[in-house]
Short mmCIF file of C-alpha atoms and ligand atoms in Angstrom, two decimals:
data_model
loop_
_atom_site.label_atom_id
_atom_site.label_comp_id
_atom_site.label_asym_id
_atom_site.label_seq_id
_atom_site.Cartn_x
_atom_site.Cartn_y
_atom_site.Cartn_z
CA MET M 75 17.65 29.63 -24.51
CA ASN M 76 20.97 31.29 -23.67
CA CYS M 77 24.51 30.22 -24.62
CA LEU M 78 25.13 28.43 -21.32
CA GLU M 79 21.99 26.35 -21.74
CA PHE M 80 22.96 25.58 -25.31
CA HIS M 81 26.45 24.44 -24.28
CA ARG M 82 24.98 22.19 -21.65
CA GLN M 83 22.52 20.63 -24.01
CA LYS M 84 25.13 20.18 -26.73
CA LEU M 85 27.53 18.47 -24.33
CA ALA M 86 24.75 16.32 -22.92
CA ASP M 87 23.66 14.91 -26.25
CA PRO M 88 25.60 16.28 -29.22
CA ARG M 89 23.39 14.63 -31.81
CA ARG M 90 19.95 15.47 -30.53
CA LEU M 91 19.26 19.14 -30.05
CA SER M 92 15.87 20.44 -29.05
CA ALA M 93 14.03 22.81 -31.38
CA GLU M 94 14.92 25.61 -28.96
CA ALA M 95 18.62 24.76 -29.14
CA GLN M 96 18.52 24.57 -32.92
CA ALA M 97 16.88 27.96 -33.05
CA HIS M 98 19.54 29.39 -30.75
CA VAL M 99 22.50 27.98 -32.64
CA HIS M 100 21.24 29.39 -35.92
CA GLY M 101 21.45 32.89 -34.57
CA CYS M 102 24.63 32.56 -32.49
CA ALA M 103 28.09 32.49 -34.05
CA SER M 104 29.91 31.41 -30.91
CA CYS M 105 27.53 28.51 -30.27
CA THR M 106 27.81 27.48 -33.93
CA ALA M 107 31.59 27.26 -33.46
CA PHE M 108 31.14 25.43 -30.15
CA ALA M 109 28.78 22.90 -31.75
CA ARG M 110 31.22 22.30 -34.61
CA ASP M 111 34.06 21.59 -32.18
CA VAL M 112 31.94 19.20 -30.17
CA ASP M 113 30.93 17.36 -33.35
CA GLU M 114 34.56 17.09 -34.47
CA GLY M 115 35.48 15.71 -31.08
CA GLU M 116 32.67 13.20 -31.28
CA ARG M 117 33.88 12.00 -34.67
CA ASP M 118 37.46 11.73 -33.41
CA LEU M 119 36.30 9.62 -30.50
CA GLU M 120 34.18 7.40 -32.71
CA ARG M 121 37.12 6.80 -35.02
CA ALA M 122 39.32 6.09 -32.02
CA LEU M 123 36.87 3.55 -30.66
CA ALA M 124 35.73 2.01 -33.94
CA VAL M 125 38.89 -0.02 -34.32
CA SER M 126 38.32 -3.69 -34.97
CA VAL M 127 41.83 -4.83 -34.05
CA PRO M 128 42.34 -4.37 -30.31
CA GLU M 129 46.16 -4.40 -30.63
CA GLY M 130 46.08 -1.14 -32.56
CA LEU M 131 43.68 0.52 -30.24
CA ALA M 132 46.06 1.80 -27.60
CA ASP M 133 48.12 3.65 -30.16
CA ARG M 134 45.11 5.08 -31.85
CA VAL M 135 43.49 6.21 -28.65
CA LEU M 136 46.77 7.86 -27.71
CA LEU M 137 47.04 9.47 -31.11
CA ARG M 138 43.57 10.83 -30.76
CA ALA M 139 44.22 12.04 -27.26
CA ARG M 140 47.46 13.81 -28.08
CA GLY M 141 47.39 14.33 -31.81
CA GLY M 142 44.47 16.14 -33.41
CA ARG M 143 44.13 18.29 -30.40
CA ALA M 144 43.11 21.72 -31.57
CA PRO M 145 39.31 21.24 -31.76
CA TRP M 146 39.28 19.55 -28.38
CA GLN M 147 41.20 22.35 -26.80
CA VAL M 148 38.69 24.81 -28.09
CA TRP M 149 35.89 22.64 -26.80
CA ALA M 150 37.62 22.21 -23.46
CA LEU M 151 38.09 25.93 -23.16
CA ALA M 152 34.45 26.55 -23.97
CA ALA M 153 33.38 23.91 -21.49
CA SER M 154 35.60 25.32 -18.77
CA VAL M 155 33.94 28.66 -19.30
CA VAL M 156 30.58 26.97 -18.85
CA LEU M 157 31.85 25.32 -15.68
CA ALA M 158 33.26 28.57 -14.38
CA VAL M 159 29.98 30.32 -14.95
CA THR M 160 28.05 27.50 -13.35
CA PHE M 161 30.16 26.95 -10.29
CA GLY M 162 31.56 30.41 -9.77
CA ILE M 163 35.30 30.82 -9.81
CA LEU M 164 35.75 27.83 -7.52
CA PHE M 165 38.37 26.05 -9.57
CA TYR M 166 40.53 29.04 -10.21
CA GLU M 167 41.41 28.94 -6.55
CA LYS M 168 44.00 26.21 -6.23
CA SER M 169 42.55 24.60 -3.17
CA GLN M 170 43.70 21.39 -1.51
CA ASP M 171 40.80 19.46 -2.99
CA GLN M 172 40.70 21.13 -6.39
CA TYR M 173 40.91 17.97 -8.50
CA ALA M 174 38.40 16.05 -6.42
CA ARG M 175 35.99 18.99 -6.65
CA LEU M 176 36.49 19.26 -10.40
CA ALA M 177 35.54 15.60 -10.72
CA ILE M 178 32.28 16.15 -8.81
CA GLU M 179 31.50 19.19 -10.94
CA HIS M 180 32.18 17.16 -14.03
CA VAL M 181 29.68 14.46 -13.04
CA VAL M 182 27.07 17.01 -11.98
CA MET M 183 27.45 18.77 -15.34
CA GLU M 184 27.00 15.53 -17.27
CA PRO M 185 24.11 13.74 -15.54
CA GLU M 186 23.36 11.69 -18.67
CA SER M 187 26.65 9.84 -18.06
CA LEU M 188 24.78 8.00 -15.30
CA THR M 189 21.69 7.22 -17.35
CA THR M 190 23.09 6.34 -20.79
CA VAL M 191 25.14 3.47 -22.10
CA ARG M 192 27.82 4.76 -24.48
CA ASN M 193 31.00 3.28 -25.97
CA ALA M 194 31.02 0.68 -23.19
CA ASP M 195 33.95 -1.13 -24.74
CA ALA M 196 36.21 -3.15 -22.45
CA GLU M 197 39.14 -3.06 -24.90
CA ALA M 198 38.91 0.70 -25.16
CA PHE M 199 39.04 0.96 -21.38
CA ARG M 200 42.07 -1.34 -21.28
CA ALA M 201 43.79 0.85 -23.88
CA ILE M 202 43.00 4.00 -21.92
CA VAL M 203 44.50 2.52 -18.75
CA GLN M 204 47.59 1.51 -20.75
CA SER M 205 47.98 5.01 -22.12
CA PHE M 206 48.37 6.15 -18.50
CA GLY M 207 51.06 3.57 -17.81
CA GLY M 208 48.67 1.18 -16.11
CA THR M 209 47.76 -2.46 -16.55
CA LEU M 210 44.22 -3.62 -16.03
CA LYS M 211 44.54 -6.89 -14.11
CA ALA M 212 40.83 -7.57 -13.81
CA PRO M 213 37.69 -5.71 -14.90
CA LEU M 214 36.48 -3.03 -12.50
CA GLY M 215 32.87 -3.90 -13.21
CA THR M 216 30.44 -3.74 -16.08
CA LEU M 217 31.29 -0.72 -18.18
CA ARG M 218 28.49 1.63 -19.11
CA TYR M 219 30.01 4.80 -20.46
CA ILE M 220 33.31 5.96 -21.96
CA ARG M 221 33.79 9.44 -23.27
CA LEU M 222 36.72 11.74 -23.91
CA CYS M 223 35.60 14.87 -22.14
CA PRO M 224 36.81 18.41 -21.67
CA VAL M 225 38.54 18.87 -18.33
CA GLU M 226 40.49 21.83 -16.87
CA GLU M 227 42.72 22.80 -19.80
CA GLY M 228 42.56 19.69 -21.93
CA THR M 229 40.72 16.42 -22.17
CA GLY M 230 40.33 13.42 -19.92
CA TRP M 231 38.54 10.10 -19.99
CA HIS M 232 35.19 9.84 -18.34
CA ILE M 233 34.26 6.27 -17.46
CA VAL M 234 31.19 4.94 -15.66
CA PHE M 235 30.87 1.37 -14.46
CA GLU M 236 28.62 -0.70 -12.26
CA THR M 237 29.69 -1.72 -8.78
CA PRO M 238 27.74 -3.68 -6.16
CA GLU M 239 27.04 -0.35 -4.50
CA GLY M 240 25.76 1.39 -7.60
CA LEU M 241 27.32 3.31 -10.44
CA ALA M 242 30.80 4.72 -10.05
CA THR M 243 32.52 7.34 -12.15
CA LEU M 244 36.22 7.25 -12.91
CA ILE M 245 37.77 10.31 -14.49
CA ILE M 246 41.34 9.91 -15.73
CA VAL M 247 43.23 13.04 -16.68
CA PRO M 248 46.68 13.11 -18.29
CA GLY M 249 49.51 15.50 -17.53
CA LYS M 250 48.36 16.88 -14.19
CA SER M 251 48.87 15.77 -10.64
CA PRO M 252 47.10 16.56 -7.39
CA GLY M 253 50.42 15.76 -5.65
CA ALA M 254 48.69 13.78 -2.95
CA THR M 255 45.31 12.13 -2.52
CA GLN M 256 42.44 14.60 -2.35
CA LEU M 257 38.94 14.21 -0.98
CA ALA M 258 35.93 16.38 -1.61
CA SER M 259 32.25 16.13 -0.84
CA THR M 260 29.18 18.08 -1.78
CA PRO M 261 25.61 17.23 -0.84
CA GLY M 262 24.96 13.99 -2.68
CA TRP M 263 28.47 13.44 -4.05
CA SER M 264 31.86 12.40 -2.86
CA ALA M 265 35.12 12.25 -4.77
CA LEU M 266 38.63 11.02 -4.26
CA ALA M 267 41.50 12.05 -6.54
CA ARG M 268 44.81 10.23 -6.66
CA PRO M 269 48.00 10.77 -8.70
CA VAL M 270 49.09 8.08 -11.18
CA PRO M 271 52.30 8.02 -13.29
CA ARG M 272 50.99 10.08 -16.21
CA GLY M 273 48.31 12.15 -14.56
CA TYR M 274 45.63 11.46 -12.00
CA TYR M 275 42.35 9.69 -11.60
CA ALA M 276 39.29 10.65 -9.61
CA VAL M 277 36.53 8.39 -8.35
CA VAL M 278 33.10 9.95 -7.89
CA THR M 279 30.16 8.21 -6.21
CA THR M 280 27.28 9.24 -4.00
CA SER M 281 29.06 8.65 -0.68
CA ALA M 282 32.54 8.91 0.81
CA GLN M 283 32.35 5.29 1.88
CA THR M 284 31.54 4.07 -1.63
CA SER M 285 34.20 6.29 -3.21
CA SER M 286 36.81 4.87 -0.91
CA ARG M 287 35.68 1.29 -1.66
CA VAL M 288 35.77 1.94 -5.39
CA ASP M 289 39.20 3.55 -5.03
CA ARG M 290 40.38 0.37 -3.30
CA LEU M 291 38.94 -1.66 -6.16
CA VAL M 292 40.80 0.53 -8.67
CA SER M 293 44.10 0.06 -6.85
CA GLU M 294 43.56 -3.70 -6.62
CA ARG M 295 42.66 -4.15 -10.28
CA ILE M 296 44.92 -1.63 -11.97
CA ASP M 297 48.66 -1.84 -11.65
CA TRP M 298 49.80 1.72 -12.38
CA LYS M 299 53.51 1.01 -12.12
CA THR M 300 54.24 -0.52 -15.53
ZN1 LIG A 67 24.93 31.13 -28.07
ZN1 LIG A 68 32.49 13.73 -19.00
#
């Protein structure tokens, strides 16, 4: 196993490493550091989501997202290196569809997000939307997966929910803007990225048609102007 494979496996399932991965990490200082950062991030997220009083959740999620940032930044940097290695230098070129492409790459790199149920907490999702200046007027669909993930140079929320046309991924990233709506497609995936007041969101599904329907759903159910 090499470092790239280790990073992938660690990001895929931080708590269950194969024997091969365990053997690798024992002999590799940089992967040991990477694993520690991922574990710290996991604990931060668990604390952020393990809040019994929903009223406090928004603040705590925000605190977690902006406060104890150092380990996440390290993780994000490590993950962006993995992405760069995997997809070439694609996202260093500031193309017109950069953010939409990043969202597809994110989903491709984290296939377990579409097969696992994780932190599927409606109040957490509501708090995340609020932290971006939005109001959730009605549920988007049954939530399956919420994770604070490494993105470009920071972290963003990775959300998966069920729609009548299958699973949809919503990635919400603070502090960056695509400027205008972006579209990107690769074989098997289609993404749409759209600016919101405090960042942007991207919808990723398996077809352009579905992505555009899910995007419409997002704009109907989330009021971003508050
Ligand atoms: Zn290594
Ligand atoms: Zn993710």
